[in-house]
Short mmCIF file of C-alpha atoms and ligand atoms in Angstrom, two decimals:
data_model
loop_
_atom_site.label_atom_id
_atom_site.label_comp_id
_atom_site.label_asym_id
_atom_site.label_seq_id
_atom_site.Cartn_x
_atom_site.Cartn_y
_atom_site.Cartn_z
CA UNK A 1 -159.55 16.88 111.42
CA UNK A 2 -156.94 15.72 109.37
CA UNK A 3 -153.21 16.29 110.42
CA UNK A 4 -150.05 16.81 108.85
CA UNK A 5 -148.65 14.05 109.22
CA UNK A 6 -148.51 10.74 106.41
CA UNK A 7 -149.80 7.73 106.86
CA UNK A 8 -148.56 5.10 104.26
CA UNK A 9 -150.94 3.17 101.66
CA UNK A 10 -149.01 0.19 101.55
CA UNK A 11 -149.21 0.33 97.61
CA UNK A 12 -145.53 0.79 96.24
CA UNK A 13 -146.02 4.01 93.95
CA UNK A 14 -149.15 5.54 95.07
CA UNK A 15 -147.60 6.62 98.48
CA UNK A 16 -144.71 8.75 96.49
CA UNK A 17 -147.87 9.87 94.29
CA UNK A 18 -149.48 11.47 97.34
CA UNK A 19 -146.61 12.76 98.60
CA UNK A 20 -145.66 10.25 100.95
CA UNK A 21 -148.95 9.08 102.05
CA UNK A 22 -152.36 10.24 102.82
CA UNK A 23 -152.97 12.66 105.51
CA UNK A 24 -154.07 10.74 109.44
CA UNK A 25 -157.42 11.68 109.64
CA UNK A 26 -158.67 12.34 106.69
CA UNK A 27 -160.77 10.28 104.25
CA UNK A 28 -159.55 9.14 101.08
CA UNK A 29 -162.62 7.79 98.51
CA UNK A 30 -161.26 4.72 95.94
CA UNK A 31 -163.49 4.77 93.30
CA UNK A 32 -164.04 2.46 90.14
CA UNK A 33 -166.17 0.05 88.17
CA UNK A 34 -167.10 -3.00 89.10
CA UNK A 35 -163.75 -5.66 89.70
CA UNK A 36 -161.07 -2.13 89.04
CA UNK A 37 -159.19 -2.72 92.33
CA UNK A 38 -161.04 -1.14 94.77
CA UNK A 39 -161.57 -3.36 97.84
CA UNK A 40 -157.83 -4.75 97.12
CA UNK A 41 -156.65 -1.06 97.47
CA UNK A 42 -158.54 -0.55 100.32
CA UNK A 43 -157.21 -3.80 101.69
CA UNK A 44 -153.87 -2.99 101.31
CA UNK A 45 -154.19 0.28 103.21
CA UNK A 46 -155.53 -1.87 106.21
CA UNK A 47 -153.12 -4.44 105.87
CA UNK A 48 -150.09 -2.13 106.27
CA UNK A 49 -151.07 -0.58 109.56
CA UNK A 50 -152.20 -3.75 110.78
CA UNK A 51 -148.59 -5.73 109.68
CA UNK A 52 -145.94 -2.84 109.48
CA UNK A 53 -147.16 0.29 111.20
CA UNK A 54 -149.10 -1.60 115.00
CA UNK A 55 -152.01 0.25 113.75
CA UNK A 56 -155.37 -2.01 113.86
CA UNK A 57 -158.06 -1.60 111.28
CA UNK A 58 -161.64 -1.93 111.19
CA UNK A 59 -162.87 -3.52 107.62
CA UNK A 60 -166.46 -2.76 107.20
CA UNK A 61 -168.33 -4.66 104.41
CA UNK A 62 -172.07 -4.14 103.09
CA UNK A 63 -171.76 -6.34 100.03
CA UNK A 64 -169.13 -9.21 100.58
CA UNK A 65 -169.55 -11.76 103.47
CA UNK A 66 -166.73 -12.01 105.70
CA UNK A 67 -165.02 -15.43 104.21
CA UNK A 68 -165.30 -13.96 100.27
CA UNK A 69 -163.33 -11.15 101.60
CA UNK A 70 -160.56 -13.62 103.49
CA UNK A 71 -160.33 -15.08 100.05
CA UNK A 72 -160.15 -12.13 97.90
CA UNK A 73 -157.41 -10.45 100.15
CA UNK A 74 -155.62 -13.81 99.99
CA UNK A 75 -155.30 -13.60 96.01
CA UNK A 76 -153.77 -10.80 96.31
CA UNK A 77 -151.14 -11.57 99.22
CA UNK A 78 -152.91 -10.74 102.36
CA UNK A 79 -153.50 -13.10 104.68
CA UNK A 80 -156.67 -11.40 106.61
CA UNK A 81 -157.82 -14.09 108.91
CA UNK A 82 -154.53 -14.34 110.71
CA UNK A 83 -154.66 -10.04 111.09
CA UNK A 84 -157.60 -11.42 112.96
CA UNK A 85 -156.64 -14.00 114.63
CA UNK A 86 -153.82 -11.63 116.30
CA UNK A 87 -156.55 -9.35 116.99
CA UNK A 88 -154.75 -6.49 114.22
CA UNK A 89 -158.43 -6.46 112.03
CA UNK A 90 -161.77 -6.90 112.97
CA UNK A 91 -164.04 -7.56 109.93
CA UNK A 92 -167.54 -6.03 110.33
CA UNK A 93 -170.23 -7.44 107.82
CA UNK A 94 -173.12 -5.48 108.77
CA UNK A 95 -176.29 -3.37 106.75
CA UNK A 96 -175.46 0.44 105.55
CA UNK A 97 -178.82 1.52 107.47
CA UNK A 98 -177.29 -0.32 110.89
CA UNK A 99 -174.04 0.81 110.28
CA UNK A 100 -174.86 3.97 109.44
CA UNK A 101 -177.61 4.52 112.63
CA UNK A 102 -174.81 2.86 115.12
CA UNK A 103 -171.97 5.34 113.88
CA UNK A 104 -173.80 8.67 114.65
CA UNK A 105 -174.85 6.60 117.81
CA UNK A 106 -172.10 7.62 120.89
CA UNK A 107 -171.83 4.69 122.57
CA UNK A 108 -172.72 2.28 119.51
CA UNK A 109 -171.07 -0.22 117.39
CA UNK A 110 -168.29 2.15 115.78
CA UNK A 111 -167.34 3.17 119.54
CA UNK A 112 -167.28 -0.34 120.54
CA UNK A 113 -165.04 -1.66 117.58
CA UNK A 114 -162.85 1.00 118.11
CA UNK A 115 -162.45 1.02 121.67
CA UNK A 116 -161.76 -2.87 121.35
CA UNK A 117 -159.66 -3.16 118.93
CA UNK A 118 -157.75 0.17 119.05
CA UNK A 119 -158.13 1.18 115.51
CA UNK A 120 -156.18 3.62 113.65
CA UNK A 121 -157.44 2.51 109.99
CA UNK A 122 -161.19 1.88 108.63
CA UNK A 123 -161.85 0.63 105.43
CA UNK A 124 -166.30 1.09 104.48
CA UNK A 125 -166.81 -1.33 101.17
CA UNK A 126 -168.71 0.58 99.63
CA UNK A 127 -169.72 3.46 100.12
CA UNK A 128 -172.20 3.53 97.29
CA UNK A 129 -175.16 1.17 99.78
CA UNK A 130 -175.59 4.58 101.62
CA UNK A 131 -178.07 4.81 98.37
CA UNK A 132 -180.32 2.01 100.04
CA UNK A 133 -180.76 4.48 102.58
CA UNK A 134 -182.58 7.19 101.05
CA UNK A 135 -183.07 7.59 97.32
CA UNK A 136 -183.53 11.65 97.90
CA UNK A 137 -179.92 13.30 96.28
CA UNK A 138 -180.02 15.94 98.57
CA UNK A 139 -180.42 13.60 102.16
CA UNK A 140 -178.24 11.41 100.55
CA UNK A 141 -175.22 14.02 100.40
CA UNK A 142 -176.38 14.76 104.18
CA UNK A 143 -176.07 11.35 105.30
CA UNK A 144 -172.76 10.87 103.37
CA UNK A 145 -171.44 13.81 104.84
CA UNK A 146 -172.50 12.55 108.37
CA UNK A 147 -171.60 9.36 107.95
CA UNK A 148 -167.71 10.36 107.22
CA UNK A 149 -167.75 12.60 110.17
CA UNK A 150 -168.63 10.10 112.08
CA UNK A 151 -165.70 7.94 110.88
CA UNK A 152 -163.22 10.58 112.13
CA UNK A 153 -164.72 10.81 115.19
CA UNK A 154 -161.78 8.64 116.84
CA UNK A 155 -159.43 10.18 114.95
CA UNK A 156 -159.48 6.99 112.75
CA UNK A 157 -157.54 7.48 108.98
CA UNK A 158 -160.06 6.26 106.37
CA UNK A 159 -160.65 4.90 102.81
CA UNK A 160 -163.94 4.43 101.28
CA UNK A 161 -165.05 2.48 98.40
CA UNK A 162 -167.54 3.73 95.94
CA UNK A 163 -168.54 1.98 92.40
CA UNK A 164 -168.74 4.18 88.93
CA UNK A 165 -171.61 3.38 86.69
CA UNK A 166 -169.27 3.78 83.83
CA UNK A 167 -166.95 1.18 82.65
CA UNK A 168 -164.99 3.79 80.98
CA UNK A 169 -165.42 7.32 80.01
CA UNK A 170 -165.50 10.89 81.46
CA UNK A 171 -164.52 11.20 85.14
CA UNK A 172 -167.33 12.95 86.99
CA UNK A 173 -166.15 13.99 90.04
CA UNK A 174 -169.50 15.61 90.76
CA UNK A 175 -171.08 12.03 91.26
CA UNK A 176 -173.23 11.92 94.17
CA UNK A 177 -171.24 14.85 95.63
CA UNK A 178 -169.30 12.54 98.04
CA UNK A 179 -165.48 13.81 96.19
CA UNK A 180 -166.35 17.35 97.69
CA UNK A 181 -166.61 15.63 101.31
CA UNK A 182 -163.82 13.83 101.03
CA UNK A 183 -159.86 14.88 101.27
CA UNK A 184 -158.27 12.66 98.65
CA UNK A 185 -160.44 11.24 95.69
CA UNK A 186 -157.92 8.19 93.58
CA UNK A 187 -160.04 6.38 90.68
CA UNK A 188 -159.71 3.61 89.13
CA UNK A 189 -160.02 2.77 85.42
CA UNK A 190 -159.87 0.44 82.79
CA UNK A 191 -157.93 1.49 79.49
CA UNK A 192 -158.50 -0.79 76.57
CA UNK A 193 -155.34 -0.62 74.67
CA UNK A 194 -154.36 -3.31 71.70
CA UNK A 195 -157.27 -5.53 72.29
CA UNK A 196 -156.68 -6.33 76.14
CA UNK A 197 -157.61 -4.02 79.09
CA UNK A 198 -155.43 -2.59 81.71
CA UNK A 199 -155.70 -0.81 84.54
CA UNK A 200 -155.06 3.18 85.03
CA UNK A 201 -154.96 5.09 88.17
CA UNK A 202 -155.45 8.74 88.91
CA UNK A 203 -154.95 11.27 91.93
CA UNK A 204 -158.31 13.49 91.28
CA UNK A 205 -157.17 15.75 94.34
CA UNK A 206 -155.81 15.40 97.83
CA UNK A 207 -156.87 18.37 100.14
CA UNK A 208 -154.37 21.26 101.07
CA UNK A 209 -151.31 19.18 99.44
CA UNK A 210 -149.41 18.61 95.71
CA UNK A 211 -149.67 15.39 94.16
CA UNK A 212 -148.55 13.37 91.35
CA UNK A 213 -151.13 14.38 88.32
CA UNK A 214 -150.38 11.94 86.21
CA UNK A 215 -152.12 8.37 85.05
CA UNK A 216 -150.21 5.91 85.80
CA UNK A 217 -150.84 1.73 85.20
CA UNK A 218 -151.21 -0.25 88.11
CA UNK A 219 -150.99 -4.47 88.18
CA UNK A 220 -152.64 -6.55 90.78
CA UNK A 221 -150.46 -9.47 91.44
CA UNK A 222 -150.04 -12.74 94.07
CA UNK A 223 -148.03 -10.12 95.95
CA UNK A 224 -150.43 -7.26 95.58
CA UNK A 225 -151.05 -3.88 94.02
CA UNK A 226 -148.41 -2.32 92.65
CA UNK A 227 -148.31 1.29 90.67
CA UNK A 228 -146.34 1.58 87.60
CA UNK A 229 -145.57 4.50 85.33
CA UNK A 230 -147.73 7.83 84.29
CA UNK A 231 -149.47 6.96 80.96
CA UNK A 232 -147.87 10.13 78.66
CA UNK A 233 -151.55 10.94 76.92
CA UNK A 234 -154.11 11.69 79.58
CA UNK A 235 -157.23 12.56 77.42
CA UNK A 236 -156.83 10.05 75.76
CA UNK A 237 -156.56 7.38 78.80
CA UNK A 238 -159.29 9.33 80.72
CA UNK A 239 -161.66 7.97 77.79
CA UNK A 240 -160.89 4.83 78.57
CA UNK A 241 -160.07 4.51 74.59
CA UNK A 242 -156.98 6.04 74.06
CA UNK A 243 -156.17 7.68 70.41
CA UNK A 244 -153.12 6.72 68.13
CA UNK A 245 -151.04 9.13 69.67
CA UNK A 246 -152.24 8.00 73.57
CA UNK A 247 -151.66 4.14 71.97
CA UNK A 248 -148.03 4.78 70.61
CA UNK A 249 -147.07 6.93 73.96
CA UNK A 250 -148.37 3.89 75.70
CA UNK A 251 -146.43 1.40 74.05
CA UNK A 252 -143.28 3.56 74.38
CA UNK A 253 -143.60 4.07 78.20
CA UNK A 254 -145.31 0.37 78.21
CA UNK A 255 -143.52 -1.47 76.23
CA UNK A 256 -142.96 -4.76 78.24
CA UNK A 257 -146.62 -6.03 79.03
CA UNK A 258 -146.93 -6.57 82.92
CA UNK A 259 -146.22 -10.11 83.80
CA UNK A 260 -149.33 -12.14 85.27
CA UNK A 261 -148.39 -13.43 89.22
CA UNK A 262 -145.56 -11.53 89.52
N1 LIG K 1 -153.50 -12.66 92.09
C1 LIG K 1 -154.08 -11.87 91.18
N2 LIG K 1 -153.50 -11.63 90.00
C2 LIG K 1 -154.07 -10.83 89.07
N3 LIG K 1 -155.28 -10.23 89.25
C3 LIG K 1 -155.93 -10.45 90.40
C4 LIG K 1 -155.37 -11.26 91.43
N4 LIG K 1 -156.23 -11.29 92.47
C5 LIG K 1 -157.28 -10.51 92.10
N5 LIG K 1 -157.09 -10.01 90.87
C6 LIG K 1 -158.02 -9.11 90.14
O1 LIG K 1 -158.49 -8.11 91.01
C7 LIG K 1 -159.78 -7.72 90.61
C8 LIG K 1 -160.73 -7.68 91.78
O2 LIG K 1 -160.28 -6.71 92.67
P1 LIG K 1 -161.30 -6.09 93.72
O3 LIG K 1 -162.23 -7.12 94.27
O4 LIG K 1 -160.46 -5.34 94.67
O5 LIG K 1 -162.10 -5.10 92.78
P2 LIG K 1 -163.36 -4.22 93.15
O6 LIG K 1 -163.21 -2.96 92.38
O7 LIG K 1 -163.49 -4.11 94.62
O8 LIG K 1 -164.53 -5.09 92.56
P3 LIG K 1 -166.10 -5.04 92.92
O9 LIG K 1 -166.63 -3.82 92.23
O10 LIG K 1 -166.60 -6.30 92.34
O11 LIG K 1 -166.23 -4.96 94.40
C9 LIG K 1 -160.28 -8.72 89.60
O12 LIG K 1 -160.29 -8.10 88.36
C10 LIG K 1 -159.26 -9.82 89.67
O13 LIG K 1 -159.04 -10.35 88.40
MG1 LIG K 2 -165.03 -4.64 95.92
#
């Protein structure tokens, strides 16, 4: 259940976008294409309760072994195997079917990690292997649905990571059903504008709260993800290739391109 009180993303600009945080408790879904952000956003939300807030996380991976993560989160400023070391994140490289079987499980892994650790955050990367479980639509909403119960079981704050099969294009928040189970939905996209891509972010909702509807670019740097200012023509960025109008409004508001390793 989640509360009313904020918990902080640790991305400068997306907190104020969410009205000062996302909600403890509650599950927040980061979703993209393939190389958007996601695991880096979800990285930073574990990294701030682990460095600023005393909260410990739990980073659960399906797809990316445990060092490929140390060295991802390390490119973009967060050093993951000293949150470790100090006993702040436990990384958990496991299959969705285990995971999934040992979180519904009272008394199994999840229960463990948490009770050892004292976790406040969870980060799942990605969501989207639930599909190896069950190729049925209908059980797979089920087990989705279980499986982020189970998450807030210990009244642990969550973000989940799940890949779009577009590249670009219309925002279906329909896919897979999961955005319905979930209490804030942020996506990811690429925007091709003047022959190089960038990278625009939207709020899709956040359960029983106002938020920020614009687009607005986000850079990932040395230092980490940071969120800019709203694009001004949202059709046209939500396509993913923005008209004249979206192009000019985006050079007006975007004028200065983002400098690389800042
Ligand atoms: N220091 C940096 N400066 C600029 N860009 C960076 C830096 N470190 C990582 N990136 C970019 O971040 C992106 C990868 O981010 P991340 O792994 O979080 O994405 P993802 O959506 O999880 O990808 P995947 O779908 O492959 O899991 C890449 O596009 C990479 O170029
Ligand atoms: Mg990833």
């Amino acid at each position: 259940m989640s509360s009313v009180e904020r918990v902080s993303t640790g991305i400068g600009g997306l907190d104020q976008m969410l009205g000062g945080g996302v909600f403890r408790g509650s599950v927040t879904l980061i979703k993209g294409a393939p190389g958007t952000g996601k695991t880096g956003f979800g990285l930073h939300f574990i990294a701030e309760g682990a460095r600023v807030h005393e909260e410990p996380g739990i980073v659960v991976t399906f797809e990316q072994f445990p060092h490929k993560m140390i060295r991802d989160a390390r490119s973009i400023g967060i050093d993951l195997s000293d949150l470790e070391k100090k006993g702040l994140v436990k990384l958990v490289f496991t299959s969705p079917e285990v995971f999934y079987r040992e979180a519904q499980r009272a008394g199994g892994i999840l229960d463990a990690l948490v009770h050892e650790t004292g976790a406040r955050r969870i980060l799942v990367d990605s969501i989207s292997h639930l599909e190896r479980v069950t190729r049925d639509p209908i059980a797979l909403r089920e087990i989705s649905y279980a499986f982020i119960n189970s998450l807030l079981r210990h009244d642990l704050t969550a973000f989940v990571t799940q890949e779009d099969v577009e590249i670009t294009g219309e925002v279906s928040a329909a896919q897979h059903g999961i955005s319905y189970l979930v209490d804030t939905v942020i996506l990811l996209r690429y925007v091709e504008l003047d022959s190089s891509i960038r990278r625009a972010l939207l709020v899709l909702k956040q359960r029983a709260s106002q938020h920020d509807r614009s687009i607005r670019e986000y850079v990932i740097t040395g230092e980490g993800i940071r969120v800019g200012e709203p694009f001004a023509d949202r059709e046209g960025i939500l396509s993913g290739t923005p008209s004249k109008r979206g192009l000019e409004a985006f050079m007006e508001v975007f004028g200065k391109k983002p400098r690389t390793g800042e």
